[in-house]
CSV table of C-alpha atoms and ligand atoms in Angstrom, one decimal:
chain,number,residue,atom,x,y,z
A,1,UNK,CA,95.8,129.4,80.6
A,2,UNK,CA,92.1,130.8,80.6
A,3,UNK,CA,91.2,133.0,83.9
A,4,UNK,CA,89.2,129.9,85.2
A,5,UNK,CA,92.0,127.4,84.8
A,6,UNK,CA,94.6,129.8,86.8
A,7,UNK,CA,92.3,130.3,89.7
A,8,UNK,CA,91.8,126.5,89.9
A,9,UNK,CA,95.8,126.2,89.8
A,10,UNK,CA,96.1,129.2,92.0
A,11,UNK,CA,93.4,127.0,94.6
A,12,UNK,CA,95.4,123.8,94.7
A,13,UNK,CA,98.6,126.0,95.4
A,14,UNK,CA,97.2,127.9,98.0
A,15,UNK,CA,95.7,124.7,100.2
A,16,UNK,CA,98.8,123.1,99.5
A,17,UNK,CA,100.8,125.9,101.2
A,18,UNK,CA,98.5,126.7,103.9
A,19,UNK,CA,96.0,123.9,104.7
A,20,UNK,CA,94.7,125.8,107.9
A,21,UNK,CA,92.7,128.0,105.2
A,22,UNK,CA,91.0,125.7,103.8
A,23,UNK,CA,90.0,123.8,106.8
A,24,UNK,CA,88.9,126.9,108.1
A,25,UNK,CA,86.7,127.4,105.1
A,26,UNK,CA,85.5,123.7,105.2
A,27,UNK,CA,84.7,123.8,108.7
A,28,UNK,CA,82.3,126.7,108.2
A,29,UNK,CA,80.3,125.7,105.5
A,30,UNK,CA,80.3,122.0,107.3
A,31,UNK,CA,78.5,122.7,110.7
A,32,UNK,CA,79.1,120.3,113.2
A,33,UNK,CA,81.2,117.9,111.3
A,34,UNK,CA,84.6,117.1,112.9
A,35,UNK,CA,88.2,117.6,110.8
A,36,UNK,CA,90.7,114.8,111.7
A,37,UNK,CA,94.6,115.0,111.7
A,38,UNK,CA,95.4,111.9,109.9
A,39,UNK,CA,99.4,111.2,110.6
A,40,UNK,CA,100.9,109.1,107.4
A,41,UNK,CA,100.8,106.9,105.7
A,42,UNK,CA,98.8,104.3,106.2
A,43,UNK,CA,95.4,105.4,107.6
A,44,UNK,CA,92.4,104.7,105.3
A,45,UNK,CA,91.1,107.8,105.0
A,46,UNK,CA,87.9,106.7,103.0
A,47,UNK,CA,86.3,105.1,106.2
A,48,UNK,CA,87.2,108.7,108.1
A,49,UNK,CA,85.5,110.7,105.0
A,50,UNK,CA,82.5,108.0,104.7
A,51,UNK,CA,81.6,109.0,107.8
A,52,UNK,CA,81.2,113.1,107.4
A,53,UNK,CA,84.8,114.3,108.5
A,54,UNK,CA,87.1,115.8,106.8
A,55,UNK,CA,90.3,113.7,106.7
A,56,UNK,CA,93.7,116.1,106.5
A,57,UNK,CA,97.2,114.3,106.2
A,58,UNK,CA,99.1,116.1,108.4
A,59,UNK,CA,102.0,118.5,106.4
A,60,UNK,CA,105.2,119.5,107.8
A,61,UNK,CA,104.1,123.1,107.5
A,62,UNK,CA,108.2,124.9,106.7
A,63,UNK,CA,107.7,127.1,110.0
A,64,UNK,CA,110.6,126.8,111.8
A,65,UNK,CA,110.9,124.7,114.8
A,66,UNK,CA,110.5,126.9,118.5
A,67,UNK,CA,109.0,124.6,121.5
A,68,UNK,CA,109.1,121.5,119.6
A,69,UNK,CA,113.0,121.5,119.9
A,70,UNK,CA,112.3,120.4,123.6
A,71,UNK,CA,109.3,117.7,123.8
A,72,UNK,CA,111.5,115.6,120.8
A,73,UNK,CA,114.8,114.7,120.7
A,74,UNK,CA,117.3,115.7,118.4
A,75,UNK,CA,117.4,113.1,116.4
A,76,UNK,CA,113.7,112.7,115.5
A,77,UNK,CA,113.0,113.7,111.7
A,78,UNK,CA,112.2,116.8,110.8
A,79,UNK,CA,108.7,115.8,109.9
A,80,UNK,CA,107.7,115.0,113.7
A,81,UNK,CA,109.8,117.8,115.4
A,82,UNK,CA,108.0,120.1,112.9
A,83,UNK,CA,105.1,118.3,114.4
A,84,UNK,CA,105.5,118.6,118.4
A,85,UNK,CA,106.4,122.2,117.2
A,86,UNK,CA,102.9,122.8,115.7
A,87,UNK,CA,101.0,120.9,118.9
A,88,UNK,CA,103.0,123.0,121.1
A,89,UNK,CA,102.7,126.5,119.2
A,90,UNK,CA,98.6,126.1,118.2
A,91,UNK,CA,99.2,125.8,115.0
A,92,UNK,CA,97.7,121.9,115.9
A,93,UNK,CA,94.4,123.5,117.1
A,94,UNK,CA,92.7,123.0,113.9
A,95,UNK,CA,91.9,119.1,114.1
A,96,UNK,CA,89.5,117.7,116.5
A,97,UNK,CA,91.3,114.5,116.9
A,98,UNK,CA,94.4,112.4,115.6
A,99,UNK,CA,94.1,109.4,113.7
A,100,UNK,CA,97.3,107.5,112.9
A,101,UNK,CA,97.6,103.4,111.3
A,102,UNK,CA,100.7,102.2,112.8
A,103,UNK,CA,104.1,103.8,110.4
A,104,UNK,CA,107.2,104.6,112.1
A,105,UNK,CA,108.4,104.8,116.0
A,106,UNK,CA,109.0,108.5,116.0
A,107,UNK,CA,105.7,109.3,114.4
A,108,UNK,CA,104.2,107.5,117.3
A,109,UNK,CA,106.5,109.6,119.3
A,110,UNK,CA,105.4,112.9,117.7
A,111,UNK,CA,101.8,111.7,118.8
A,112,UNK,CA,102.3,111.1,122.2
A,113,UNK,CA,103.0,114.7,122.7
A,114,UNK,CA,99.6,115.2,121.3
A,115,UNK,CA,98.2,112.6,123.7
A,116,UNK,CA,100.5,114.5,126.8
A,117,UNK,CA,100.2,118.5,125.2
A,118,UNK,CA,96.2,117.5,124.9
A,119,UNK,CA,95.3,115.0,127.2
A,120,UNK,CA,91.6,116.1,125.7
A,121,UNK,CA,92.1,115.2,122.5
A,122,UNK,CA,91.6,111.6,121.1
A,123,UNK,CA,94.5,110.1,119.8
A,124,UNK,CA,93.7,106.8,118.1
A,125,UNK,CA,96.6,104.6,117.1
A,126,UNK,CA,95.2,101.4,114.8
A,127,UNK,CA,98.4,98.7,114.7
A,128,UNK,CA,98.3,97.8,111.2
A,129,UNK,CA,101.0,94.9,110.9
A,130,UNK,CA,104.5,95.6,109.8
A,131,UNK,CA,104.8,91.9,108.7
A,132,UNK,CA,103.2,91.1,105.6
A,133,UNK,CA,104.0,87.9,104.7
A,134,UNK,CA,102.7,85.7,107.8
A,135,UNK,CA,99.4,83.6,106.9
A,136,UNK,CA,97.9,85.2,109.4
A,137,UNK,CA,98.6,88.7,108.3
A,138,UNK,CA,95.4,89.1,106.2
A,139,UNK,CA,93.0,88.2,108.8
A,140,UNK,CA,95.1,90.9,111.4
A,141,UNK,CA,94.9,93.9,108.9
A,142,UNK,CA,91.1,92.9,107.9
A,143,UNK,CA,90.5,93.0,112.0
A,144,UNK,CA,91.9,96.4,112.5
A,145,UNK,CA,90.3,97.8,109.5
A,146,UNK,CA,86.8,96.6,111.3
A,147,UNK,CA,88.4,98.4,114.3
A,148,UNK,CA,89.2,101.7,112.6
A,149,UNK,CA,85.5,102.0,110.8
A,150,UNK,CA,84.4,101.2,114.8
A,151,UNK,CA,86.6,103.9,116.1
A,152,UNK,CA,85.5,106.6,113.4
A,153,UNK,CA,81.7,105.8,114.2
A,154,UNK,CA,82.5,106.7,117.9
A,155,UNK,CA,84.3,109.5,117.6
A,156,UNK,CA,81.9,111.0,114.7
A,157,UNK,CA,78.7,109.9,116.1
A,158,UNK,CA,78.1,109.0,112.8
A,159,UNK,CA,77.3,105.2,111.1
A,160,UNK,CA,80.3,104.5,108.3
A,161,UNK,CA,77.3,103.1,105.7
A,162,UNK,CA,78.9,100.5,103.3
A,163,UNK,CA,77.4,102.4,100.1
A,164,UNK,CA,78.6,105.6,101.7
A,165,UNK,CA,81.6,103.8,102.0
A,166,UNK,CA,82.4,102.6,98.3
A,167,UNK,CA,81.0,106.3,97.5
A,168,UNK,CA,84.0,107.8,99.2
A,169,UNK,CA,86.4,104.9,97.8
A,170,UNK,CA,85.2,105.9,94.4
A,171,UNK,CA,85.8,109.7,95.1
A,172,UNK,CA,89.4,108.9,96.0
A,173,UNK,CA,90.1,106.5,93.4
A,174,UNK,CA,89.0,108.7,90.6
A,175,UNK,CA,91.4,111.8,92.1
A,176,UNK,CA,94.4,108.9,92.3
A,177,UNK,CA,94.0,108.7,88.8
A,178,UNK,CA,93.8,111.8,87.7
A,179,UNK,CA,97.0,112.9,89.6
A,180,UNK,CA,98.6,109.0,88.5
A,181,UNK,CA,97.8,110.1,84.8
A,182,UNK,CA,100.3,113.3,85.5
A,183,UNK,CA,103.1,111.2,87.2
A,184,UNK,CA,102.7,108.4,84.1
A,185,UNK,CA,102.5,111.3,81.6
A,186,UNK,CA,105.7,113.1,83.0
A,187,UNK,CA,107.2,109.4,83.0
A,188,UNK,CA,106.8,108.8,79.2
A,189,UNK,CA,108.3,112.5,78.4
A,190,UNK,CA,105.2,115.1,78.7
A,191,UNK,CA,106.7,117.8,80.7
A,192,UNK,CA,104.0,119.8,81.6
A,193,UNK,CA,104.1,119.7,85.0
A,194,UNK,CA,107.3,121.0,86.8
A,195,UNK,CA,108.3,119.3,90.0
A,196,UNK,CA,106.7,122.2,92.2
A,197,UNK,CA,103.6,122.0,90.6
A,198,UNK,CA,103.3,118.5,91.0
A,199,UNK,CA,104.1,118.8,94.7
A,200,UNK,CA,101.1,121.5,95.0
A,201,UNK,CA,99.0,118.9,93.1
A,202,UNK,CA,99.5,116.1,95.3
A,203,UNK,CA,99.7,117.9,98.7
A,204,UNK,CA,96.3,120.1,98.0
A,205,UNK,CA,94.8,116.1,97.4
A,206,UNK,CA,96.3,114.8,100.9
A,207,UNK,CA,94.4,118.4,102.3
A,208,UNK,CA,91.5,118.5,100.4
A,209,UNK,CA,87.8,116.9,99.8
A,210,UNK,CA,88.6,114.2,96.9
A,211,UNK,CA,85.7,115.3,95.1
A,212,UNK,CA,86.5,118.9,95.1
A,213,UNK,CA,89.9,118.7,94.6
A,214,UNK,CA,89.3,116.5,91.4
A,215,UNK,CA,86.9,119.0,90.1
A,216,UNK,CA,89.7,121.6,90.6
A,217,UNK,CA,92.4,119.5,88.9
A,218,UNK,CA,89.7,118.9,86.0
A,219,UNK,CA,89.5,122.7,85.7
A,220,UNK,CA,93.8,123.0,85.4
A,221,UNK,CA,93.7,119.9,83.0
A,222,UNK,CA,91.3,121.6,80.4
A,223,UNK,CA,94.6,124.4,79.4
A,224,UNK,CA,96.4,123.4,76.7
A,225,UNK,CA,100.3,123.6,78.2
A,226,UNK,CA,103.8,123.3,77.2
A,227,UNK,CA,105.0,119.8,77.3
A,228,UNK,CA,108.3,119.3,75.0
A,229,UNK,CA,111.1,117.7,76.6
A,230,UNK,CA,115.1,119.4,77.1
A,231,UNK,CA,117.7,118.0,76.9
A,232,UNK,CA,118.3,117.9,80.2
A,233,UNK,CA,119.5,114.4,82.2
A,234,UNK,CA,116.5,112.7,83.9
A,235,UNK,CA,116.7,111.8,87.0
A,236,UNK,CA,113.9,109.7,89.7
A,237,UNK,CA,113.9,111.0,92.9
A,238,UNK,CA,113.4,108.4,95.6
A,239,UNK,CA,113.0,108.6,99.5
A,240,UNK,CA,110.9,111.4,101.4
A,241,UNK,CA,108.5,109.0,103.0
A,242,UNK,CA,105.8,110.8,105.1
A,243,UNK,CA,106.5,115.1,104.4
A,244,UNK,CA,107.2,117.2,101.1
A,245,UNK,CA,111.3,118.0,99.7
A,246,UNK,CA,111.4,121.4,100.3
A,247,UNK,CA,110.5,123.6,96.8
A,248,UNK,CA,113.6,125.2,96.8
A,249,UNK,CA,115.3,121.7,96.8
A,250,UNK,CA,113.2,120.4,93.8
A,251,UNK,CA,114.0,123.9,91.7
A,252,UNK,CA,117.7,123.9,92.6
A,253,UNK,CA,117.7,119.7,91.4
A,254,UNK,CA,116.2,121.0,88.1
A,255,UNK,CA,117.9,124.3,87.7
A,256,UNK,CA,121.2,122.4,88.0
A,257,UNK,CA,120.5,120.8,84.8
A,258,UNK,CA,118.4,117.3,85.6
A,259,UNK,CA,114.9,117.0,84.7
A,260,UNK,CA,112.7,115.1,87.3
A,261,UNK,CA,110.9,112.0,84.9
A,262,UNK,CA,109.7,110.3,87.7
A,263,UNK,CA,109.4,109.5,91.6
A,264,UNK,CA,108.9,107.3,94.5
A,265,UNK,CA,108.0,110.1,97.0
A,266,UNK,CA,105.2,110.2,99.7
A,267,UNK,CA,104.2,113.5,97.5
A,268,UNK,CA,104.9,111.9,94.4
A,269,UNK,CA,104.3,108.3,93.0
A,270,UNK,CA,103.9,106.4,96.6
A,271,UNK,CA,100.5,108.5,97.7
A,272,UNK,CA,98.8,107.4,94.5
A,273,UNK,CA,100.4,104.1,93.8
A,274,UNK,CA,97.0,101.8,94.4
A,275,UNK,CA,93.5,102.2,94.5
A,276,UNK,CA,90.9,100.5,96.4
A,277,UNK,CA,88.5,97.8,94.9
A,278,UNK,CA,85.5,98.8,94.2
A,279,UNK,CA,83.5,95.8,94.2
A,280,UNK,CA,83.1,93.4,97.3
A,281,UNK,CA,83.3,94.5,100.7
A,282,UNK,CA,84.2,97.7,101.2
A,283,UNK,CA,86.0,97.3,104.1
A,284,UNK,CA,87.6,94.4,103.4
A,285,UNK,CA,89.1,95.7,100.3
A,286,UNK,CA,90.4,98.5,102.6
A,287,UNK,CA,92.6,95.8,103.8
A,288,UNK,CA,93.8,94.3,100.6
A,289,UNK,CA,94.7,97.8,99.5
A,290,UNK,CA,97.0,98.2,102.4
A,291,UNK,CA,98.6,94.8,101.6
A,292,UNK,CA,99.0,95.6,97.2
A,293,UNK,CA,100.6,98.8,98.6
A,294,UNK,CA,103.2,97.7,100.1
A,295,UNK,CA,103.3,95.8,96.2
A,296,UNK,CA,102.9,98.5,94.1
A,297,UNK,CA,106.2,100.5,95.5
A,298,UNK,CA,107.8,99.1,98.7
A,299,UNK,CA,108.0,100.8,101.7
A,300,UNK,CA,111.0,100.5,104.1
A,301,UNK,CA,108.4,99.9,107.2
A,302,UNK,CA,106.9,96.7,106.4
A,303,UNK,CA,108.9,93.5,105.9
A,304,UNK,CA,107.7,91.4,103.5
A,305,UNK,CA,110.5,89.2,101.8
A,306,UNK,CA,108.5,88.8,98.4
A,307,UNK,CA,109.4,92.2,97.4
A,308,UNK,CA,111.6,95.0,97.6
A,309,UNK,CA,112.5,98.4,97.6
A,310,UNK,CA,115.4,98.4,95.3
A,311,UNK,CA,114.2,95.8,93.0
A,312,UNK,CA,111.4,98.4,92.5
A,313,UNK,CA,113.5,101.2,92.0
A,314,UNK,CA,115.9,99.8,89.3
A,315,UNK,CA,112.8,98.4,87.2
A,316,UNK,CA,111.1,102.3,88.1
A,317,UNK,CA,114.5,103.5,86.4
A,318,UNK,CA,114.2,101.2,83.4
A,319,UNK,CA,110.4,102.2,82.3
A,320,UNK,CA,111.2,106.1,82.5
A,321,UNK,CA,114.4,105.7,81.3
A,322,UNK,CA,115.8,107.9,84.1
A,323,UNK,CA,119.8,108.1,83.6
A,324,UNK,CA,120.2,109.0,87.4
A,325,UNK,CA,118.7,108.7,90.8
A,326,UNK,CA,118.9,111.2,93.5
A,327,UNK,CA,118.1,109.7,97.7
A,328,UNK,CA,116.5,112.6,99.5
A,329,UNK,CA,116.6,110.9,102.9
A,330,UNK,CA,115.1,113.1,105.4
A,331,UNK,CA,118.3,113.5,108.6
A,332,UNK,CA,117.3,110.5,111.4
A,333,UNK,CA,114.4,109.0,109.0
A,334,UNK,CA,115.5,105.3,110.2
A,335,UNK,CA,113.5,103.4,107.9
A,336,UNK,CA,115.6,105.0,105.2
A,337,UNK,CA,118.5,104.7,106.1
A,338,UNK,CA,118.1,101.1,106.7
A,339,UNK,CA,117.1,100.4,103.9
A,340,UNK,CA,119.8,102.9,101.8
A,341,UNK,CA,123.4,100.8,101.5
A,342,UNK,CA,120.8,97.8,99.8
A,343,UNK,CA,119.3,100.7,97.4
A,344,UNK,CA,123.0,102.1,96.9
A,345,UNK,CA,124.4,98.3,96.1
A,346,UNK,CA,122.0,97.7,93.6
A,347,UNK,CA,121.6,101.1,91.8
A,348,UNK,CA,125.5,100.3,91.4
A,349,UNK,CA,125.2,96.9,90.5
A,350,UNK,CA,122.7,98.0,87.9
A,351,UNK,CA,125.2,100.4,86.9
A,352,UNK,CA,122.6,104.0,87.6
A,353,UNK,CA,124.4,106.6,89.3
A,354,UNK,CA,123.3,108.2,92.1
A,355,UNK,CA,123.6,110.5,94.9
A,356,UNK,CA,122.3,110.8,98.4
A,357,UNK,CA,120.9,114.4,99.6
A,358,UNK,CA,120.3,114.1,103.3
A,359,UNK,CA,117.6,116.9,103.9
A,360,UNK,CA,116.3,119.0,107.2
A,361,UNK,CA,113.3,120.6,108.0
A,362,UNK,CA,115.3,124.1,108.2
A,363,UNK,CA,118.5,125.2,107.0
A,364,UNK,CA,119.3,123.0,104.3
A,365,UNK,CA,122.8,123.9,102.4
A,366,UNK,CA,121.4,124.6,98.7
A,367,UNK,CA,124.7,125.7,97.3
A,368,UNK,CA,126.4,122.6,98.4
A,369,UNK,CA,123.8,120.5,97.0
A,370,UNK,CA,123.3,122.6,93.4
A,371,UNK,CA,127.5,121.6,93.0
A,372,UNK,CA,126.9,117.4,93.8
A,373,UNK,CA,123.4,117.7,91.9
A,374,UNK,CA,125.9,119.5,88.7
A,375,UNK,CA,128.8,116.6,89.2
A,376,UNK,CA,126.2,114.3,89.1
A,377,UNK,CA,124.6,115.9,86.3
A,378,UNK,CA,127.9,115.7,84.2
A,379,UNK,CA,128.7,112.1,85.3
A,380,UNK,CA,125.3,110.9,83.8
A,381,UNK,CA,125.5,112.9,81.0
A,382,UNK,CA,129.5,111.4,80.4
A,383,UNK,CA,127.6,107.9,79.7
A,384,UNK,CA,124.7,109.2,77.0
A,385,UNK,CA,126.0,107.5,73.5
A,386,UNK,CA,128.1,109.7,71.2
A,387,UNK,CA,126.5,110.2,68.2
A,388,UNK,CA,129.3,110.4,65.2
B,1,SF4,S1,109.3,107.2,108.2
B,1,SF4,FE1,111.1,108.6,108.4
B,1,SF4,S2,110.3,110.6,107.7
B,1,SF4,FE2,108.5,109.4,108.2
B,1,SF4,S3,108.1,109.9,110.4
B,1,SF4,FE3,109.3,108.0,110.3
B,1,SF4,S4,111.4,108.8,110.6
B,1,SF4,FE4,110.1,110.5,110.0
């Protein structure tokens, strides 16, 4: 790697490991222009960034959890203890507002102890339907999207111009498919990118302004880099819906001899499944992109009987030609575990093995998941054809 390339992967590292830094350094060469906390993952952030703000998904940031442990309960997911903890420590301070499209019930509970913690802070919630397939879903999500671009406007001060709009659509689109190229190119057997790295990749994007982030990502992209495959057994990992698998997690899974070929992760796959049209009304095709979402991978929050999660994940499994799936299902994340014994019944159907890896925000046991990731390991492996 030339000097320039490392310092551009050295950027998207940093951001991705402390966002307040960079927001920091955005804010003062932005005057006056508001940064939002935008909770996942739903919320278009296009219409937030069309209209001058800087639009952060929210990160579980590894601290460990202090005065959160008493505003949530127990058995809220990591994710929103970890972010009651950061409203309650200051860490929060940075955002001038919270913006959330409607996801999970304990990430609406994490934000009402933004709304109680800082009764001055806005806290919009926009109740994107769960139910996708009624006929009058379209016309619903269209509203609220008309609502959110309303609700930006008054809290910026600042008009959300259609052109200005499909500007920002474009901006995102074209970083989507610079990190999709990655994920598709690590799918088909280029190994350039470790797991880690492709974390850093994706969560500097959820941080970052899309146009400078893809310039950045341009810049690591020019360095030639090693890309042959191991021998080691592929595996998809699938779950982690709204925060990042810890990094240790993602090197023990390939240090214990698997090979990550593919994903369906928040920070993976899911945040770059779909793009937005770029032709027609911008706003409106705000709305259909929330609907093809929900296509493109499934998502355990909506309910929409023409498609599903596991159907997904078996074809996902097919195309990379992963010999083994690994569940990292964050400890109390309902949706996932609702939808789990129908992903376990037809991974086995499908004959895939598997293996579930309930994760926490702190104090995760790595040794005891290193020995099921090796068994698992060595049971895929068991299958692979003899060669005589
Ligand atoms: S979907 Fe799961 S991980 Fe995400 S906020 Fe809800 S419970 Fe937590």
């Amino acid at each position: 790697m030339t000097d320039a390339s490392s310092a551009a992967m050295a950027k998207l590292v940093e951001v991705a490991r402390d966002p307040r830094v960079y927001i920091e350094q955005w804010r003062s060469g932005h005057a006056g222009r508001p940064v939002l906390a935008i909770l996942p993952m739903n919320f278009p952030r296009e219409l937030a960034h069309a209209a001058g703000a800087l639009p952060v998904i929210v990160q579980d940031d590894q601290q460990p959890i202090t005065e959160g442990r008493a505003l949530l309960a127990e058995f809220y997911c990591g994710y929103t203890r970890n972010l009651a903890d950061q409203v309650a420590t200051g860490r929060f301070d940075v955002y001038d507002g919270v913006f959330q499209a409607d996801h999970c019930i304990q990430l609406i509970g994490s934000a009402d102890i933004v709304r109680s913690l800082k009764p001055d802070t806005t806290v919009f919630l926009g109740m994107l339907n769960t139910s996708m397939n009624d006929p009058w879903a379209p016309r619903q999500v269209s509203a609220m999207m008309r609502r959110i671009r309303a609700e930006i406007e008054a809290f910026t001060g600042n008009p959300v111009e259609l052109g200005t709009l499909r500007d920002s659509i474009g901006a995102y689109n074209r970083d989507r498919a610079l990190i999709r190229r990655l994920l598709d190119e690590r799918a088909t057997g280029n190994a350039a990118f470790g797991p880690v790295e492709l974390q850093d990749i994706i969560t500097s994007s959820m941080v970052m302004d899309p146009v400078e982030h893809h310039a950045l990502l341009t810049d690591v992209l020019l360095e030639p880099r090693r890309s042959e495959r191991d021998d080691r057994v592929r595996v998809h990992l699938s779950g982690h819906l709204c925060h990042a698998p810890r990094r240790e997690l993602l090197e023990v899974i390939e240090d214990s001899g698997a090979a990550v070929v593919d994903d369906d992760l928040y920070h993976g796959r899911r945040y770059v499944s779909t793009d937005v049209a770029e032709t027609g009304d911008p706003v409106e095709a705000l709305g259909e992109w929330y609907a093809r979402r929900n296509v493109t991978i499934p998502c355990p929050t909506r309910v929409q009987q023409d498609v599903d999660w596991d159907g997904y994940l078996v074809d996902a499994v097919r195309v990379s030609a992963a010999e083994a799936v690994i569940h990292l299902v964050p400890k109390f994340c309902e949706p996932h575990m609702l939808y789990y014994p129908e992903l376990r019944k037809r991974l086995d159907a499908a004959g895939i093995p598997q293996l579930q890896i309930e994760t926490e925000h702190e104090g995760i046991p790595l040794e005891s998941f290193r020995t099921r990731i090796e068994t698992l390991v060595e049971r895929a492996r068991r299958r692979r054809p003899v060669h005589v």
